[in-house]
Amino acid sequence: MSQHEPFVFRTIEKLLEKASELGIDLPFQRDLVPLFEGYRIGSKRISNRLTVQPMEGYDANPDGSPGELTFRRYLRFAQGGSGLIWFEATAVVPNGRSNPRQLWLHKHSLDGFKRLVEETRCAAHEAFGEGHEIYCVLQLTHSGRYSRPQGKPQPQVALLNPYLDEKSDSLHIFSDQELDDLQEKYVEAVGLAYQAGFDAVDLKACHGYLLNELLASYERTDSHYGGSFENRMRFLLEVIPKIRQEVPKIGLTMRLNAHDGLPYPYGFGVSQDESIRIDLTEPIKLIRRLIQEGCTLFNITLGIPYLHPHLSRPFDRPLFKSPLPFEHPLEGVARFLAVTRELQREFPEIPLVGTGYSWLRQFLPYVGAAVLKRKEATFIGLGRSSLAYPDAPKDLMNEGAMNPKKVCTACSRCSELMRMGGFAGCVVRDKETYGKFYKELRKKLRKQLRRQTRRKRKEK
Ligand SMILES: Cc1cc2nc3c(=O)[nH]c(=O)nc-3n(C[C@H](O)[C@H](O)[C@H](O)COP(=O)(O)O)c2cc1C
C-alpha cells in the first residue's frame, strides 16, 4: 500500500505515470465513442452508458414523497444526458428510513413518485429529443443497522457484529418472522414502483444495510436466515419469485456489495482466512442464482462507508475529523475496476455498472471508455461527479471533454452533509444551493464535538 495523496494531475499522462508507479494498469483511451453506444435491457433501449449512481439527498417531505430539492436533483440529472438514472435509496417501511427525510414509498406518497418519474423523463426528452431514452431504476432499502427514522440512531440488525456495534444493548435483532414479514413489504413497494413508472427496482444489498448484512450472517444462529449459503441468501432468493409473481413486468436489478471489507465471519466477499482479502466466490455464486431468478442488471460496489469510507468512495479529503486511509485514492479506484472486471468476465452477457470513477475527475471518460471497450463493465456509474457536474455527459457529447473547473473535487462535503442529516448535494460546485446548509451543519457539528470532548474529560 502507498501513501494517500490528493489529485494533482494536470494531464492524463501524469495520471497514467502515477498509475504505473503504483503498479496499476489503468485502462485508458481517447476515443469516447463506447460511452455513447446504446444498450438494450429487455424491451427498453438506453441511449448511452453513463449512469447516475444512487445518492440520497435527504430532501424528501416528511411523508416520504420527493421534495422540492429531490425534483431539482433528478431534473438536473436528466437534463445532463445520462442514459441510466439509478434513483436513490428509498425506504420500504418507515422504521427502516436512515433519516426522517429519506424517500419512503407507500400508497400515500405514490403520486409524488409518479410525478418525479414523469418529470424526469420529460426533462430528458426536452433536452435531447424523444429519441433519447433513459432507464429509471428505483433503489429499495431497509437501512437496518443505520436506521434513524426520527433522526436518532434506531439500529435494527440481522446479528450483532463486533466490528460495527459500539453498544449491543440498544440494538433490535430481527426475528425470522419479522424478516418473513418484511419480504411482503418489499413486494408491496415493488408494485408501487411499477405504478410510479420505474423501469426497474433495485433490491439494495450493499454498504452495510440490512439486505447486505444478511449475506454475511454466518453467526446468526438458530435461524433460517443465518449460517449456510442458502440461509444467508434466503431473503433475496425468496422475495424475488414473489415479486416476479406479483409484478411480472418490472425489471429486477441489484446494487451489490461484492466485498464488505470486514473479516470472516462478519463480511461478505472476503476470504475465510481472516486476511480480509477480496474473495468473489460467494458473490459470483449469488449473482448466478439471481440471474436464474430473473435479475437483469447489477451495480457493483464495495465496503461499508460508515467504517471504511475510502473503500466505498476514494477521496482527497476525509470526512470532518476522520483520518486519511493508508492507500493512494488511485488504488481505491483500481480496486473497483478490478472487482467489476472479474465479475463482468464471469458474466459477459449480463450488464454490470461499475463504480468509483468520480475521483478521476475530467479523466474519467477516458478510463470509462477503455473499460467499456475492454468489456470490463457495461455502464460507467458516476456518483459524486453527478452531484457536482450533472451536465458532464452533455459536455462530453457536445464538447468531447469534461470541464476541469466543474468536476467533483472528492472533498467529502456531500457525505458530511448526509452524515449530519442535512440536505445532501455538492457544496463546492452547487454552492448557492448547498453552501448555506453546510455552514449551518458544520457549526452544529463543532458544538457537538466540543460537548463530547468536555464530557469525556469529565468522565476521566
Ligand atoms: C451524498 C451521497 C449519497 C449516497 N447515497 C447512496 C444511496 O442512496 N445508495 C447507494 O447505493 N449508494 C449511495 N452512495 C454511494 C454512491 O452511489 C457511490 O457508490 C459512491 O459515491 C462512489 O462513487 P463515486 O466515486 O462516483 O462517487 C451515496 C454517496 C454519496 C456521496
PDB file of N, CA and C in Angstrom, residues 144-229:
ATOM      1  N   GLY A 144     -31.610  -0.929   8.189  1.00  0.00           N
ATOM      2  CA  GLY A 144     -31.064  -1.871   9.167  1.00  0.00           C
ATOM      3  C   GLY A 144     -30.310  -1.191  10.293  1.00  0.00           C
ATOM      4  N   ARG A 145     -29.027  -1.526  10.416  1.00  0.00           N
ATOM      5  CA  ARG A 145     -28.168  -1.002  11.483  1.00  0.00           C
ATOM      6  C   ARG A 145     -28.079   0.526  11.446  1.00  0.00           C
ATOM      7  N   TYR A 146     -28.325   1.119  10.283  1.00  0.00           N
ATOM      8  CA  TYR A 146     -28.149   2.570  10.129  1.00  0.00           C
ATOM      9  C   TYR A 146     -29.495   3.299  10.046  1.00  0.00           C
ATOM     10  N   SER A 147     -30.540   2.670  10.606  1.00  0.00           N
ATOM     11  CA  SER A 147     -31.863   3.320  10.589  1.00  0.00           C
ATOM     12  C   SER A 147     -31.877   4.474  11.592  1.00  0.00           C
ATOM     13  N   ARG A 148     -32.461   5.587  11.161  1.00  0.00           N
ATOM     14  CA  ARG A 148     -32.651   6.768  12.011  1.00  0.00           C
ATOM     15  C   ARG A 148     -33.979   7.413  11.628  1.00  0.00           C
ATOM     16  N   PRO A 149     -35.074   6.691  11.806  1.00  0.00           N
ATOM     17  CA  PRO A 149     -36.342   7.205  11.274  1.00  0.00           C
ATOM     18  C   PRO A 149     -36.783   8.519  11.910  1.00  0.00           C
ATOM     19  N   GLN A 150     -36.361   8.724  13.176  1.00  0.00           N
ATOM     20  CA  GLN A 150     -36.720  10.008  13.814  1.00  0.00           C
ATOM     21  C   GLN A 150     -35.499  10.918  13.968  1.00  0.00           C
ATOM     22  N   GLY A 151     -34.419  10.569  13.302  1.00  0.00           N
ATOM     23  CA  GLY A 151     -33.221  11.419  13.377  1.00  0.00           C
ATOM     24  C   GLY A 151     -32.185  10.902  14.357  1.00  0.00           C
ATOM     25  N   LYS A 152     -32.589   9.998  15.260  1.00  0.00           N
ATOM     26  CA  LYS A 152     -31.637   9.414  16.211  1.00  0.00           C
ATOM     27  C   LYS A 152     -31.413   7.954  15.821  1.00  0.00           C
ATOM     28  N   PRO A 153     -30.218   7.404  16.120  1.00  0.00           N
ATOM     29  CA  PRO A 153     -29.992   6.012  15.727  1.00  0.00           C
ATOM     30  C   PRO A 153     -31.028   5.070  16.339  1.00  0.00           C
ATOM     31  N   GLN A 154     -31.558   4.210  15.488  1.00  0.00           N
ATOM     32  CA  GLN A 154     -32.504   3.184  15.946  1.00  0.00           C
ATOM     33  C   GLN A 154     -32.116   1.882  15.216  1.00  0.00           C
ATOM     34  N   PRO A 155     -30.941   1.338  15.596  1.00  0.00           N
ATOM     35  CA  PRO A 155     -30.405   0.214  14.824  1.00  0.00           C
ATOM     36  C   PRO A 155     -31.262  -1.036  14.903  1.00  0.00           C
ATOM     37  N   GLN A 156     -31.494  -1.626  13.743  1.00  0.00           N
ATOM     38  CA  GLN A 156     -32.254  -2.886  13.654  1.00  0.00           C
ATOM     39  C   GLN A 156     -31.374  -3.808  12.815  1.00  0.00           C
ATOM     40  N   VAL A 157     -30.904  -4.885  13.431  1.00  0.00           N
ATOM     41  CA  VAL A 157     -29.826  -5.635  12.788  1.00  0.00           C
ATOM     42  C   VAL A 157     -30.206  -7.098  12.562  1.00  0.00           C
ATOM     43  N   ALA A 158     -29.431  -7.727  11.666  1.00  0.00           N
ATOM     44  CA  ALA A 158     -29.625  -9.161  11.426  1.00  0.00           C
ATOM     45  C   ALA A 158     -28.883  -9.962  12.493  1.00  0.00           C
ATOM     46  N   LEU A 159     -27.782  -9.375  12.980  1.00  0.00           N
ATOM     47  CA  LEU A 159     -26.991 -10.053  14.015  1.00  0.00           C
ATOM     48  C   LEU A 159     -26.023  -9.047  14.641  1.00  0.00           C
ATOM     49  N   LEU A 160     -25.496  -9.377  15.799  1.00  0.00           N
ATOM     50  CA  LEU A 160     -24.506  -8.498  16.424  1.00  0.00           C
ATOM     51  C   LEU A 160     -23.211  -8.621  15.637  1.00  0.00           C
ATOM     52  N   ASN A 161     -22.490  -7.496  15.537  1.00  0.00           N
ATOM     53  CA  ASN A 161     -21.258  -7.510  14.749  1.00  0.00           C
ATOM     54  C   ASN A 161     -20.180  -6.746  15.526  1.00  0.00           C
ATOM     55  N   PRO A 162     -19.157  -7.457  16.040  1.00  0.00           N
ATOM     56  CA  PRO A 162     -18.158  -6.798  16.896  1.00  0.00           C
ATOM     57  C   PRO A 162     -17.401  -5.679  16.178  1.00  0.00           C
ATOM     58  N   TYR A 163     -17.406  -5.679  14.842  1.00  0.00           N
ATOM     59  CA  TYR A 163     -16.689  -4.628  14.110  1.00  0.00           C
ATOM     60  C   TYR A 163     -17.528  -3.371  13.928  1.00  0.00           C
ATOM     61  N   LEU A 164     -18.827  -3.505  14.166  1.00  0.00           N
ATOM     62  CA  LEU A 164     -19.711  -2.364  13.871  1.00  0.00           C
ATOM     63  C   LEU A 164     -20.488  -1.855  15.078  1.00  0.00           C
ATOM     64  N   ASP A 165     -20.662  -2.696  16.078  1.00  0.00           N
ATOM     65  CA  ASP A 165     -21.521  -2.299  17.199  1.00  0.00           C
ATOM     66  C   ASP A 165     -20.701  -1.768  18.358  1.00  0.00           C
ATOM     67  N   GLU A 166     -20.971  -0.503  18.724  1.00  0.00           N
ATOM     68  CA  GLU A 166     -20.296   0.018  19.922  1.00  0.00           C
ATOM     69  C   GLU A 166     -20.996  -0.508  21.148  1.00  0.00           C
ATOM     70  N   LYS A 167     -22.325  -0.449  21.111  1.00  0.00           N
ATOM     71  CA  LYS A 167     -23.111  -0.988  22.235  1.00  0.00           C
ATOM     72  C   LYS A 167     -24.071  -1.991  21.640  1.00  0.00           C
ATOM     73  N   SER A 168     -24.332  -3.063  22.369  1.00  0.00           N
ATOM     74  CA  SER A 168     -25.267  -4.024  21.788  1.00  0.00           C
ATOM     75  C   SER A 168     -26.624  -3.993  22.484  1.00  0.00           C
ATOM     76  N   ASP A 169     -26.697  -3.277  23.640  1.00  0.00           N
ATOM     77  CA  ASP A 169     -27.954  -3.346  24.399  1.00  0.00           C
ATOM     78  C   ASP A 169     -29.102  -2.599  23.717  1.00  0.00           C
ATOM     79  N   SER A 170     -28.767  -1.592  22.878  1.00  0.00           N
ATOM     80  CA  SER A 170     -29.867  -0.811  22.282  1.00  0.00           C
ATOM     81  C   SER A 170     -30.218  -1.292  20.874  1.00  0.00           C
ATOM     82  N   LEU A 171     -29.696  -2.448  20.473  1.00  0.00           N
ATOM     83  CA  LEU A 171     -29.952  -2.930  19.118  1.00  0.00           C
ATOM     84  C   LEU A 171     -31.172  -3.831  19.082  1.00  0.00           C
ATOM     85  N   HIS A 172     -31.961  -3.669  18.030  1.00  0.00           N
ATOM     86  CA  HIS A 172     -33.052  -4.615  17.834  1.00  0.00           C
ATOM     87  C   HIS A 172     -32.580  -5.672  16.842  1.00  0.00           C
ATOM     88  N   ILE A 173     -32.645  -6.954  17.242  1.00  0.00           N
ATOM     89  CA  ILE A 173     -32.253  -8.016  16.309  1.00  0.00           C
ATOM     90  C   ILE A 173     -33.523  -8.563  15.652  1.00  0.00           C
ATOM     91  N   PHE A 174     -33.554  -8.518  14.340  1.00  0.00           N
ATOM     92  CA  PHE A 174     -34.719  -9.014  13.600  1.00  0.00           C
ATOM     93  C   PHE A 174     -34.992 -10.477  13.927  1.00  0.00           C
ATOM     94  N   SER A 175     -36.241 -10.812  14.176  1.00  0.00           N
ATOM     95  CA  SER A 175     -36.598 -12.231  14.298  1.00  0.00           C
ATOM     96  C   SER A 175     -36.842 -12.770  12.883  1.00  0.00           C
ATOM     97  N   ASP A 176     -36.877 -14.094  12.748  1.00  0.00           N
ATOM     98  CA  ASP A 176     -37.166 -14.691  11.431  1.00  0.00           C
ATOM     99  C   ASP A 176     -38.537 -14.243  10.941  1.00  0.00           C
ATOM    100  N   GLN A 177     -39.500 -14.193  11.889  1.00  0.00           N
ATOM    101  CA  GLN A 177     -40.856 -13.792  11.492  1.00  0.00           C
ATOM    102  C   GLN A 177     -40.854 -12.368  10.933  1.00  0.00           C
ATOM    103  N   GLU A 178     -40.090 -11.490  11.599  1.00  0.00           N
ATOM    104  CA  GLU A 178     -40.056 -10.098  11.121  1.00  0.00           C
ATOM    105  C   GLU A 178     -39.434 -10.021   9.716  1.00  0.00           C
ATOM    106  N   LEU A 179     -38.434 -10.854   9.476  1.00  0.00           N
ATOM    107  CA  LEU A 179     -37.817 -10.847   8.139  1.00  0.00           C
ATOM    108  C   LEU A 179     -38.796 -11.419   7.109  1.00  0.00           C
ATOM    109  N   ASP A 180     -39.517 -12.474   7.499  1.00  0.00           N
ATOM    110  CA  ASP A 180     -40.535 -13.021   6.584  1.00  0.00           C
ATOM    111  C   ASP A 180     -41.551 -11.922   6.231  1.00  0.00           C
ATOM    112  N   ASP A 181     -41.986 -11.179   7.266  1.00  0.00           N
ATOM    113  CA  ASP A 181     -42.991 -10.130   7.024  1.00  0.00           C
ATOM    114  C   ASP A 181     -42.421  -9.011   6.148  1.00  0.00           C
ATOM    115  N   LEU A 182     -41.136  -8.723   6.364  1.00  0.00           N
ATOM    116  CA  LEU A 182     -40.510  -7.643   5.580  1.00  0.00           C
ATOM    117  C   LEU A 182     -40.494  -7.980   4.086  1.00  0.00           C
ATOM    118  N   GLN A 183     -40.399  -9.262   3.764  1.00  0.00           N
ATOM    119  CA  GLN A 183     -40.446  -9.652   2.341  1.00  0.00           C
ATOM    120  C   GLN A 183     -41.717  -9.119   1.692  1.00  0.00           C
ATOM    121  N   GLU A 184     -42.823  -9.200   2.448  1.00  0.00           N
ATOM    122  CA  GLU A 184     -44.105  -8.724   1.878  1.00  0.00           C
ATOM    123  C   GLU A 184     -44.052  -7.214   1.630  1.00  0.00           C
ATOM    124  N   LYS A 185     -43.363  -6.503   2.513  1.00  0.00           N
ATOM    125  CA  LYS A 185     -43.259  -5.036   2.350  1.00  0.00           C
ATOM    126  C   LYS A 185     -42.462  -4.701   1.089  1.00  0.00           C
ATOM    127  N   TYR A 186     -41.426  -5.501   0.821  1.00  0.00           N
ATOM    128  CA  TYR A 186     -40.668  -5.282  -0.421  1.00  0.00           C
ATOM    129  C   TYR A 186     -41.570  -5.523  -1.635  1.00  0.00           C
ATOM    130  N   VAL A 187     -42.346  -6.607  -1.587  1.00  0.00           N
ATOM    131  CA  VAL A 187     -43.214  -6.916  -2.734  1.00  0.00           C
ATOM    132  C   VAL A 187     -44.196  -5.757  -2.968  1.00  0.00           C
ATOM    133  N   GLU A 188     -44.780  -5.254  -1.859  1.00  0.00           N
ATOM    134  CA  GLU A 188     -45.724  -4.118  -1.990  1.00  0.00           C
ATOM    135  C   GLU A 188     -45.030  -2.916  -2.613  1.00  0.00           C
ATOM    136  N   ALA A 189     -43.820  -2.607  -2.122  1.00  0.00           N
ATOM    137  CA  ALA A 189     -43.109  -1.423  -2.616  1.00  0.00           C
ATOM    138  C   ALA A 189     -42.765  -1.583  -4.102  1.00  0.00           C
ATOM    139  N   VAL A 190     -42.434  -2.806  -4.519  1.00  0.00           N
ATOM    140  CA  VAL A 190     -42.117  -3.019  -5.939  1.00  0.00           C
ATOM    141  C   VAL A 190     -43.363  -2.753  -6.788  1.00  0.00           C
ATOM    142  N   GLY A 191     -44.524  -3.201  -6.305  1.00  0.00           N
ATOM    143  CA  GLY A 191     -45.782  -2.950  -7.022  1.00  0.00           C
ATOM    144  C   GLY A 191     -45.995  -1.445  -7.191  1.00  0.00           C
ATOM    145  N   LEU A 192     -45.717  -0.689  -6.123  1.00  0.00           N
ATOM    146  CA  LEU A 192     -45.910   0.762  -6.189  1.00  0.00           C
ATOM    147  C   LEU A 192     -44.895   1.399  -7.138  1.00  0.00           C
ATOM    148  N   ALA A 193     -43.653   0.873  -7.108  1.00  0.00           N
ATOM    149  CA  ALA A 193     -42.619   1.419  -8.006  1.00  0.00           C
ATOM    150  C   ALA A 193     -43.047   1.224  -9.460  1.00  0.00           C
ATOM    151  N   TYR A 194     -43.680   0.089  -9.733  1.00  0.00           N
ATOM    152  CA  TYR A 194     -44.165  -0.167 -11.100  1.00  0.00           C
ATOM    153  C   TYR A 194     -45.252   0.846 -11.466  1.00  0.00           C
ATOM    154  N   GLN A 195     -46.176   1.062 -10.514  1.00  0.00           N
ATOM    155  CA  GLN A 195     -47.242   2.051 -10.785  1.00  0.00           C
ATOM    156  C   GLN A 195     -46.666   3.449 -10.980  1.00  0.00           C
ATOM    157  N   ALA A 196     -45.574   3.736 -10.288  1.00  0.00           N
ATOM    158  CA  ALA A 196     -44.969   5.062 -10.407  1.00  0.00           C
ATOM    159  C   ALA A 196     -44.301   5.253 -11.767  1.00  0.00           C
ATOM    160  N   GLY A 197     -44.027   4.155 -12.463  1.00  0.00           N
ATOM    161  CA  GLY A 197     -43.444   4.287 -13.805  1.00  0.00           C
ATOM    162  C   GLY A 197     -41.966   3.951 -13.895  1.00  0.00           C
ATOM    163  N   PHE A 198     -41.392   3.396 -12.815  1.00  0.00           N
ATOM    164  CA  PHE A 198     -39.977   2.997 -12.899  1.00  0.00           C
ATOM    165  C   PHE A 198     -39.840   1.789 -13.828  1.00  0.00           C
ATOM    166  N   ASP A 199     -38.725   1.721 -14.537  1.00  0.00           N
ATOM    167  CA  ASP A 199     -38.467   0.579 -15.413  1.00  0.00           C
ATOM    168  C   ASP A 199     -38.046  -0.636 -14.602  1.00  0.00           C
ATOM    169  N   ALA A 200     -37.378  -0.383 -13.478  1.00  0.00           N
ATOM    170  CA  ALA A 200     -36.827  -1.494 -12.695  1.00  0.00           C
ATOM    171  C   ALA A 200     -36.680  -1.078 -11.243  1.00  0.00           C
ATOM    172  N   VAL A 201     -36.564  -2.074 -10.381  1.00  0.00           N
ATOM    173  CA  VAL A 201     -36.234  -1.798  -8.975  1.00  0.00           C
ATOM    174  C   VAL A 201     -34.918  -2.487  -8.645  1.00  0.00           C
ATOM    175  N   ASP A 202     -34.254  -1.927  -7.649  1.00  0.00           N
ATOM    176  CA  ASP A 202     -33.001  -2.492  -7.145  1.00  0.00           C
ATOM    177  C   ASP A 202     -33.273  -2.920  -5.706  1.00  0.00           C
ATOM    178  N   LEU A 203     -33.013  -4.182  -5.396  1.00  0.00           N
ATOM    179  CA  LEU A 203     -33.131  -4.632  -4.013  1.00  0.00           C
ATOM    180  C   LEU A 203     -31.757  -4.393  -3.386  1.00  0.00           C
ATOM    181  N   LYS A 204     -31.576  -3.233  -2.837  1.00  0.00           N
ATOM    182  CA  LYS A 204     -30.250  -2.783  -2.385  1.00  0.00           C
ATOM    183  C   LYS A 204     -29.632  -3.768  -1.395  1.00  0.00           C
ATOM    184  N   ALA A 205     -28.471  -4.283  -1.750  1.00  0.00           N
ATOM    185  CA  ALA A 205     -27.772  -5.217  -0.851  1.00  0.00           C
ATOM    186  C   ALA A 205     -26.315  -4.773  -0.756  1.00  0.00           C
ATOM    187  N   CYS A 206     -26.135  -3.559  -0.253  1.00  0.00           N
ATOM    188  CA  CYS A 206     -24.759  -3.027  -0.193  1.00  0.00           C
ATOM    189  C   CYS A 206     -24.587  -2.089   0.994  1.00  0.00           C
ATOM    190  N   HIS A 207     -23.326  -1.708   1.202  1.00  0.00           N
ATOM    191  CA  HIS A 207     -22.938  -0.651   2.145  1.00  0.00           C
ATOM    192  C   HIS A 207     -23.389  -0.889   3.589  1.00  0.00           C
ATOM    193  N   GLY A 208     -23.586  -2.166   3.948  1.00  0.00           N
ATOM    194  CA  GLY A 208     -23.862  -2.484   5.355  1.00  0.00           C
ATOM    195  C   GLY A 208     -25.333  -2.411   5.726  1.00  0.00           C
ATOM    196  N   TYR A 209     -26.202  -2.088   4.787  1.00  0.00           N
ATOM    197  CA  TYR A 209     -27.633  -2.019   5.116  1.00  0.00           C
ATOM    198  C   TYR A 209     -28.202  -3.441   5.199  1.00  0.00           C
ATOM    199  N   LEU A 210     -29.478  -3.532   5.598  1.00  0.00           N
ATOM    200  CA  LEU A 210     -29.991  -4.826   6.049  1.00  0.00           C
ATOM    201  C   LEU A 210     -29.773  -6.000   5.082  1.00  0.00           C
ATOM    202  N   LEU A 211     -30.133  -5.839   3.810  1.00  0.00           N
ATOM    203  CA  LEU A 211     -30.042  -6.996   2.910  1.00  0.00           C
ATOM    204  C   LEU A 211     -28.587  -7.359   2.618  1.00  0.00           C
ATOM    205  N   ASN A 212     -27.681  -6.405   2.764  1.00  0.00           N
ATOM    206  CA  ASN A 212     -26.259  -6.699   2.644  1.00  0.00           C
ATOM    207  C   ASN A 212     -25.786  -7.479   3.874  1.00  0.00           C
ATOM    208  N   GLU A 213     -26.250  -7.013   5.035  1.00  0.00           N
ATOM    209  CA  GLU A 213     -25.826  -7.644   6.279  1.00  0.00           C
ATOM    210  C   GLU A 213     -26.240  -9.124   6.316  1.00  0.00           C
ATOM    211  N   LEU A 214     -27.444  -9.385   5.780  1.00  0.00           N
ATOM    212  CA  LEU A 214     -27.919 -10.779   5.789  1.00  0.00           C
ATOM    213  C   LEU A 214     -26.980 -11.696   5.001  1.00  0.00           C
ATOM    214  N   LEU A 215     -26.350 -11.163   3.961  1.00  0.00           N
ATOM    215  CA  LEU A 215     -25.479 -12.003   3.122  1.00  0.00           C
ATOM    216  C   LEU A 215     -24.287 -12.557   3.919  1.00  0.00           C
ATOM    217  N   ALA A 216     -23.931 -11.845   4.991  1.00  0.00           N
ATOM    218  CA  ALA A 216     -22.792 -12.296   5.803  1.00  0.00           C
ATOM    219  C   ALA A 216     -23.244 -12.726   7.210  1.00  0.00           C
ATOM    220  N   SER A 217     -24.478 -13.225   7.302  1.00  0.00           N
ATOM    221  CA  SER A 217     -24.999 -13.600   8.626  1.00  0.00           C
ATOM    222  C   SER A 217     -24.562 -15.007   9.031  1.00  0.00           C
ATOM    223  N   TYR A 218     -23.281 -15.278   8.927  1.00  0.00           N
ATOM    224  CA  TYR A 218     -22.752 -16.599   9.311  1.00  0.00           C
ATOM    225  C   TYR A 218     -23.076 -16.901  10.768  1.00  0.00           C
ATOM    226  N   GLU A 219     -22.990 -15.868  11.599  1.00  0.00           N
ATOM    227  CA  GLU A 219     -23.099 -16.076  13.044  1.00  0.00           C
ATOM    228  C   GLU A 219     -24.522 -15.901  13.578  1.00  0.00           C
ATOM    229  N   ARG A 220     -25.473 -15.767  12.688  1.00  0.00           N
ATOM    230  CA  ARG A 220     -26.875 -15.688  13.129  1.00  0.00           C
ATOM    231  C   ARG A 220     -27.328 -17.131  13.351  1.00  0.00           C
ATOM    232  N   THR A 221     -27.507 -17.482  14.617  1.00  0.00           N
ATOM    233  CA  THR A 221     -27.739 -18.902  14.925  1.00  0.00           C
ATOM    234  C   THR A 221     -29.237 -19.197  15.074  1.00  0.00           C
ATOM    235  N   ASP A 222     -29.579 -20.458  14.946  1.00  0.00           N
ATOM    236  CA  ASP A 222     -30.973 -20.917  15.099  1.00  0.00           C
ATOM    237  C   ASP A 222     -31.940 -20.094  14.244  1.00  0.00           C
ATOM    238  N   SER A 223     -31.563 -19.861  13.034  1.00  0.00           N
ATOM    239  CA  SER A 223     -32.408 -19.012  12.188  1.00  0.00           C
ATOM    240  C   SER A 223     -32.352 -19.536  10.769  1.00  0.00           C
ATOM    241  N   HIS A 224     -33.481 -19.436  10.051  1.00  0.00           N
ATOM    242  CA  HIS A 224     -33.385 -19.836   8.653  1.00  0.00           C
ATOM    243  C   HIS A 224     -32.806 -18.732   7.774  1.00  0.00           C
ATOM    244  N   TYR A 225     -32.359 -17.634   8.390  1.00  0.00           N
ATOM    245  CA  TYR A 225     -31.654 -16.575   7.650  1.00  0.00           C
ATOM    246  C   TYR A 225     -30.166 -16.529   7.992  1.00  0.00           C
ATOM    247  N   GLY A 226     -29.643 -17.522   8.678  1.00  0.00           N
ATOM    248  CA  GLY A 226     -28.234 -17.430   9.088  1.00  0.00           C
ATOM    249  C   GLY A 226     -27.488 -18.734   8.892  1.00  0.00           C
ATOM    250  N   GLY A 227     -26.168 -18.643   8.797  1.00  0.00           N
ATOM    251  CA  GLY A 227     -25.329 -19.841   8.722  1.00  0.00           C
ATOM    252  C   GLY A 227     -24.971 -20.213   7.294  1.00  0.00           C
ATOM    253  N   SER A 228     -25.683 -21.183   6.724  1.00  0.00           N
ATOM    254  CA  SER A 228     -25.326 -21.712   5.399  1.00  0.00           C
ATOM    255  C   SER A 228     -25.541 -20.661   4.298  1.00  0.00           C
ATOM    256  N   PHE A 229     -24.927 -20.901   3.141  1.00  0.00           N
ATOM    257  CA  PHE A 229     -25.101 -20.001   1.990  1.00  0.00           C
ATOM    258  C   PHE A 229     -26.591 -19.836   1.673  1.00  0.00           C
TER     259      PHE A 229
END
